[in-house]
Amino acid sequence: GGGGQSGGAAGCLLLCDLQQRAVDATRRRLEALPSSGSLELDFRCGDHAAMLEGLAAGSADLVVFNLGYLPGGDKSIVTTAEGTVRAMSAAEAAVAPGGCVSVALYPGHKEGSREAEAVLEHAARLPQGGWSVLSSQWINQRSKRSGSPAPSLLLLQRMH
């Protein structure tokens, strides 16, 4: 965001995950870094769609999604196709002109495959005049263990 909501700070970084374990690990890593002194950190555990729906229109410069499940964590707790498309719609509303939405897709598990398909279909329907959409995928890489497709990256930029 622009920082106006954070008492004069240069910006605010909202971090959200479905698992408290991931939130705690991220907090520890970021708090161990030298402080910028001007960036407010807000850690949340829960639904990324609900968090994004609470943001004002045009208040975000960047929204980053790292989908799937926490490596080494509970693999039954995953992001879902429906929840992520809802969150992307909220992110699109929150991103300011010139801002971006980045989505790391992991199609290597059943829900991840459904989610990737739904996210790409959603992004393909964004109006060309308002959004620039890039999908990047390694087409010759597959998991050695399962044969599933490699992760891919989707980038959305609000044009105006």
mmCIF file of C-alpha atoms in Angstrom:
data_model
loop_
_atom_site.group_PDB
_atom_site.id
_atom_site.type_symbol
_atom_site.label_atom_id
_atom_site.label_comp_id
_atom_site.label_asym_id
_atom_site.label_seq_id
_atom_site.Cartn_x
_atom_site.Cartn_y
_atom_site.Cartn_z
ATOM 1 C CA GLY A 1 0.000 0.000 0.000
ATOM 2 C CA GLY A 2 0.899 3.661 -0.043
ATOM 3 C CA GLY A 3 1.504 3.879 3.685
ATOM 4 C CA GLY A 4 -1.122 6.543 4.430
ATOM 5 C CA GLN A 5 -3.040 4.066 6.557
ATOM 6 C CA SER A 6 0.027 3.210 8.625
ATOM 7 C CA GLY A 7 0.791 6.429 10.456
ATOM 8 C CA GLY A 8 3.428 7.841 8.122
ATOM 9 C CA ALA A 9 5.304 4.631 7.388
ATOM 10 C CA ALA A 10 6.661 4.194 3.860
ATOM 11 C CA GLY A 11 4.381 1.221 3.390
ATOM 12 C CA CYS A 12 2.603 -1.716 4.857
ATOM 13 C CA LEU A 13 3.277 -5.355 4.094
ATOM 14 C CA LEU A 14 0.327 -7.659 4.825
ATOM 15 C CA LEU A 15 1.274 -11.321 5.113
ATOM 16 C CA CYS A 16 -1.365 -14.037 5.229
ATOM 17 C CA ASP A 17 -1.295 -17.828 5.255
ATOM 18 C CA LEU A 18 -3.774 -20.604 5.980
ATOM 19 C CA GLN A 19 -1.415 -22.194 8.527
ATOM 20 C CA GLN A 20 -0.220 -20.465 11.693
ATOM 21 C CA ARG A 21 3.041 -22.413 11.387
ATOM 22 C CA ALA A 22 3.797 -20.621 8.096
ATOM 23 C CA VAL A 23 2.881 -17.226 9.545
ATOM 24 C CA ASP A 24 5.168 -17.811 12.547
ATOM 25 C CA ALA A 25 8.077 -18.974 10.378
ATOM 26 C CA THR A 26 7.744 -15.920 8.120
ATOM 27 C CA ARG A 27 7.559 -13.593 11.130
ATOM 28 C CA ARG A 28 10.763 -15.072 12.567
ATOM 29 C CA ARG A 29 12.606 -14.753 9.248
ATOM 30 C CA LEU A 30 11.522 -11.164 8.622
ATOM 31 C CA GLU A 31 12.126 -10.017 12.184
ATOM 32 C CA ALA A 32 15.686 -11.419 11.980
ATOM 33 C CA LEU A 33 16.469 -9.070 9.073
ATOM 34 C CA PRO A 34 17.766 -5.540 9.649
ATOM 35 C CA SER A 35 14.799 -3.211 10.139
ATOM 36 C CA SER A 36 13.979 -0.731 7.424
ATOM 37 C CA GLY A 37 12.235 1.369 10.052
ATOM 38 C CA SER A 38 9.655 2.526 7.540
ATOM 39 C CA LEU A 39 7.793 -0.652 6.686
ATOM 40 C CA GLU A 40 4.883 -1.812 8.801
ATOM 41 C CA LEU A 41 4.455 -5.612 8.928
ATOM 42 C CA ASP A 42 0.996 -7.089 9.526
ATOM 43 C CA PHE A 43 0.907 -10.898 9.960
ATOM 44 C CA ARG A 44 -2.401 -12.737 9.626
ATOM 45 C CA CYS A 45 -3.517 -16.351 9.660
ATOM 46 C CA GLY A 46 -6.616 -17.148 7.667
ATOM 47 C CA ASP A 47 -8.394 -16.789 4.378
ATOM 48 C CA HIS A 48 -6.497 -14.704 1.817
ATOM 49 C CA ALA A 49 -9.731 -13.754 0.027
ATOM 50 C CA ALA A 50 -11.260 -12.289 3.203
ATOM 51 C CA MET A 51 -8.099 -10.296 3.936
ATOM 52 C CA LEU A 52 -7.953 -8.875 0.411
ATOM 53 C CA GLU A 53 -11.662 -8.056 0.339
ATOM 54 C CA GLY A 54 -10.998 -5.737 3.291
ATOM 55 C CA LEU A 55 -8.547 -3.578 1.345
ATOM 56 C CA ALA A 56 -9.555 -0.278 -0.228
ATOM 57 C CA ALA A 57 -9.684 -0.094 -4.017
ATOM 58 C CA GLY A 58 -6.327 0.923 -5.483
ATOM 59 C CA SER A 59 -4.516 0.623 -2.136
ATOM 60 C CA ALA A 60 -2.028 -2.113 -3.077
ATOM 61 C CA ASP A 61 1.008 -1.932 -5.335
ATOM 62 C CA LEU A 62 1.656 -5.663 -5.336
ATOM 63 C CA VAL A 63 -0.227 -8.801 -4.305
ATOM 64 C CA VAL A 64 1.703 -12.095 -4.250
ATOM 65 C CA PHE A 65 0.103 -15.533 -4.074
ATOM 66 C CA ASN A 66 2.176 -18.644 -3.338
ATOM 67 C CA LEU A 67 -0.480 -21.320 -3.680
ATOM 68 C CA GLY A 68 -0.771 -24.919 -2.586
ATOM 69 C CA TYR A 69 0.318 -26.206 0.796
ATOM 70 C CA LEU A 70 3.160 -25.563 3.215
ATOM 71 C CA PRO A 71 6.112 -27.829 2.338
ATOM 72 C CA GLY A 72 6.665 -30.133 5.282
ATOM 73 C CA GLY A 73 3.314 -29.075 6.734
ATOM 74 C CA ASP A 74 -0.181 -30.512 6.782
ATOM 75 C CA LYS A 75 -0.915 -31.349 3.127
ATOM 76 C CA SER A 76 -4.636 -31.510 3.849
ATOM 77 C CA ILE A 77 -4.609 -27.720 4.341
ATOM 78 C CA VAL A 78 -4.399 -26.304 0.827
ATOM 79 C CA THR A 79 -5.550 -23.296 -1.107
ATOM 80 C CA THR A 80 -8.539 -24.090 -3.316
ATOM 81 C CA ALA A 81 -9.638 -23.141 -6.814
ATOM 82 C CA GLU A 82 -12.756 -21.346 -5.585
ATOM 83 C CA GLY A 83 -11.013 -19.478 -2.761
ATOM 84 C CA THR A 84 -8.114 -18.402 -4.927
ATOM 85 C CA VAL A 85 -10.283 -17.098 -7.774
ATOM 86 C CA ARG A 86 -12.274 -15.124 -5.172
ATOM 87 C CA ALA A 87 -8.996 -13.803 -3.709
ATOM 88 C CA MET A 88 -7.698 -12.875 -7.159
ATOM 89 C CA SER A 89 -10.854 -10.859 -7.842
ATOM 90 C CA ALA A 90 -10.323 -9.022 -4.568
ATOM 91 C CA ALA A 91 -6.639 -8.477 -5.396
ATOM 92 C CA GLU A 92 -7.554 -7.079 -8.798
ATOM 93 C CA ALA A 93 -9.854 -4.562 -7.104
ATOM 94 C CA ALA A 94 -7.184 -3.619 -4.535
ATOM 95 C CA VAL A 95 -4.270 -3.151 -6.982
ATOM 96 C CA ALA A 96 -3.562 0.402 -8.090
ATOM 97 C CA PRO A 97 -2.934 1.281 -11.750
ATOM 98 C CA GLY A 98 0.553 0.051 -12.644
ATOM 99 C CA GLY A 99 0.405 -2.465 -9.805
ATOM 100 C CA CYS A 100 0.818 -6.212 -10.153
ATOM 101 C CA VAL A 101 -0.546 -9.530 -8.976
ATOM 102 C CA SER A 102 1.864 -12.482 -8.958
ATOM 103 C CA VAL A 103 0.606 -16.057 -8.646
ATOM 104 C CA ALA A 104 2.853 -19.112 -8.156
ATOM 105 C CA LEU A 105 0.859 -22.166 -9.256
ATOM 106 C CA TYR A 106 1.648 -25.713 -8.128
ATOM 107 C CA PRO A 107 -0.289 -28.232 -10.260
ATOM 108 C CA GLY A 108 1.515 -31.256 -8.779
ATOM 109 C CA HIS A 109 -1.379 -32.317 -6.522
ATOM 110 C CA LYS A 110 -5.074 -32.837 -7.273
ATOM 111 C CA GLU A 111 -6.390 -29.535 -5.894
ATOM 112 C CA GLY A 112 -3.362 -27.693 -7.266
ATOM 113 C CA SER A 113 -4.184 -28.895 -10.764
ATOM 114 C CA ARG A 114 -7.821 -27.760 -10.413
ATOM 115 C CA GLU A 115 -6.655 -24.479 -8.930
ATOM 116 C CA ALA A 116 -4.154 -23.781 -11.731
ATOM 117 C CA GLU A 117 -6.808 -24.432 -14.368
ATOM 118 C CA ALA A 118 -9.348 -22.135 -12.658
ATOM 119 C CA VAL A 119 -6.804 -19.357 -12.073
ATOM 120 C CA LEU A 120 -5.609 -19.409 -15.691
ATOM 121 C CA GLU A 121 -9.200 -19.386 -16.986
ATOM 122 C CA HIS A 122 -9.987 -16.436 -14.713
ATOM 123 C CA ALA A 123 -6.903 -14.501 -15.840
ATOM 124 C CA ALA A 124 -7.616 -15.174 -19.523
ATOM 125 C CA ARG A 125 -11.005 -13.426 -19.131
ATOM 126 C CA LEU A 126 -9.507 -10.164 -17.812
ATOM 127 C CA PRO A 127 -10.117 -7.298 -20.253
ATOM 128 C CA GLN A 128 -7.151 -6.684 -22.551
ATOM 129 C CA GLY A 129 -7.388 -2.909 -22.219
ATOM 130 C CA GLY A 130 -7.199 -2.991 -18.440
ATOM 131 C CA TRP A 131 -4.785 -5.829 -17.747
ATOM 132 C CA SER A 132 -1.586 -7.284 -19.135
ATOM 133 C CA VAL A 133 -1.388 -11.007 -18.326
ATOM 134 C CA LEU A 134 1.670 -13.243 -18.671
ATOM 135 C CA SER A 135 1.760 -16.981 -17.958
ATOM 136 C CA SER A 136 5.220 -18.562 -17.682
ATOM 137 C CA GLN A 137 5.655 -22.320 -17.557
ATOM 138 C CA TRP A 138 8.529 -24.762 -17.989
ATOM 139 C CA ILE A 139 7.170 -26.990 -20.728
ATOM 140 C CA ASN A 140 9.936 -29.610 -20.643
ATOM 141 C CA GLN A 141 10.119 -30.051 -16.850
ATOM 142 C CA ARG A 142 8.169 -32.561 -14.779
ATOM 143 C CA SER A 143 8.467 -33.935 -11.276
ATOM 144 C CA LYS A 144 10.887 -36.885 -11.250
ATOM 145 C CA ARG A 145 8.826 -38.489 -8.492
ATOM 146 C CA SER A 146 5.271 -38.070 -9.768
ATOM 147 C CA GLY A 147 5.575 -36.916 -13.380
ATOM 148 C CA SER A 148 3.349 -33.939 -12.603
ATOM 149 C CA PRO A 149 3.921 -30.579 -14.315
ATOM 150 C CA ALA A 150 6.404 -28.115 -12.847
ATOM 151 C CA PRO A 151 5.169 -25.028 -10.996
ATOM 152 C CA SER A 152 4.311 -22.025 -13.143
ATOM 153 C CA LEU A 153 4.085 -18.276 -12.667
ATOM 154 C CA LEU A 154 1.224 -15.973 -13.606
ATOM 155 C CA LEU A 155 1.757 -12.198 -13.644
ATOM 156 C CA LEU A 156 -1.047 -9.646 -13.930
ATOM 157 C CA GLN A 157 -0.447 -5.907 -14.308
ATOM 158 C CA ARG A 158 -3.230 -3.337 -14.026
ATOM 159 C CA MET A 159 -2.781 -1.009 -16.952
ATOM 160 C CA HIS A 160 -4.989 1.888 -15.776
#
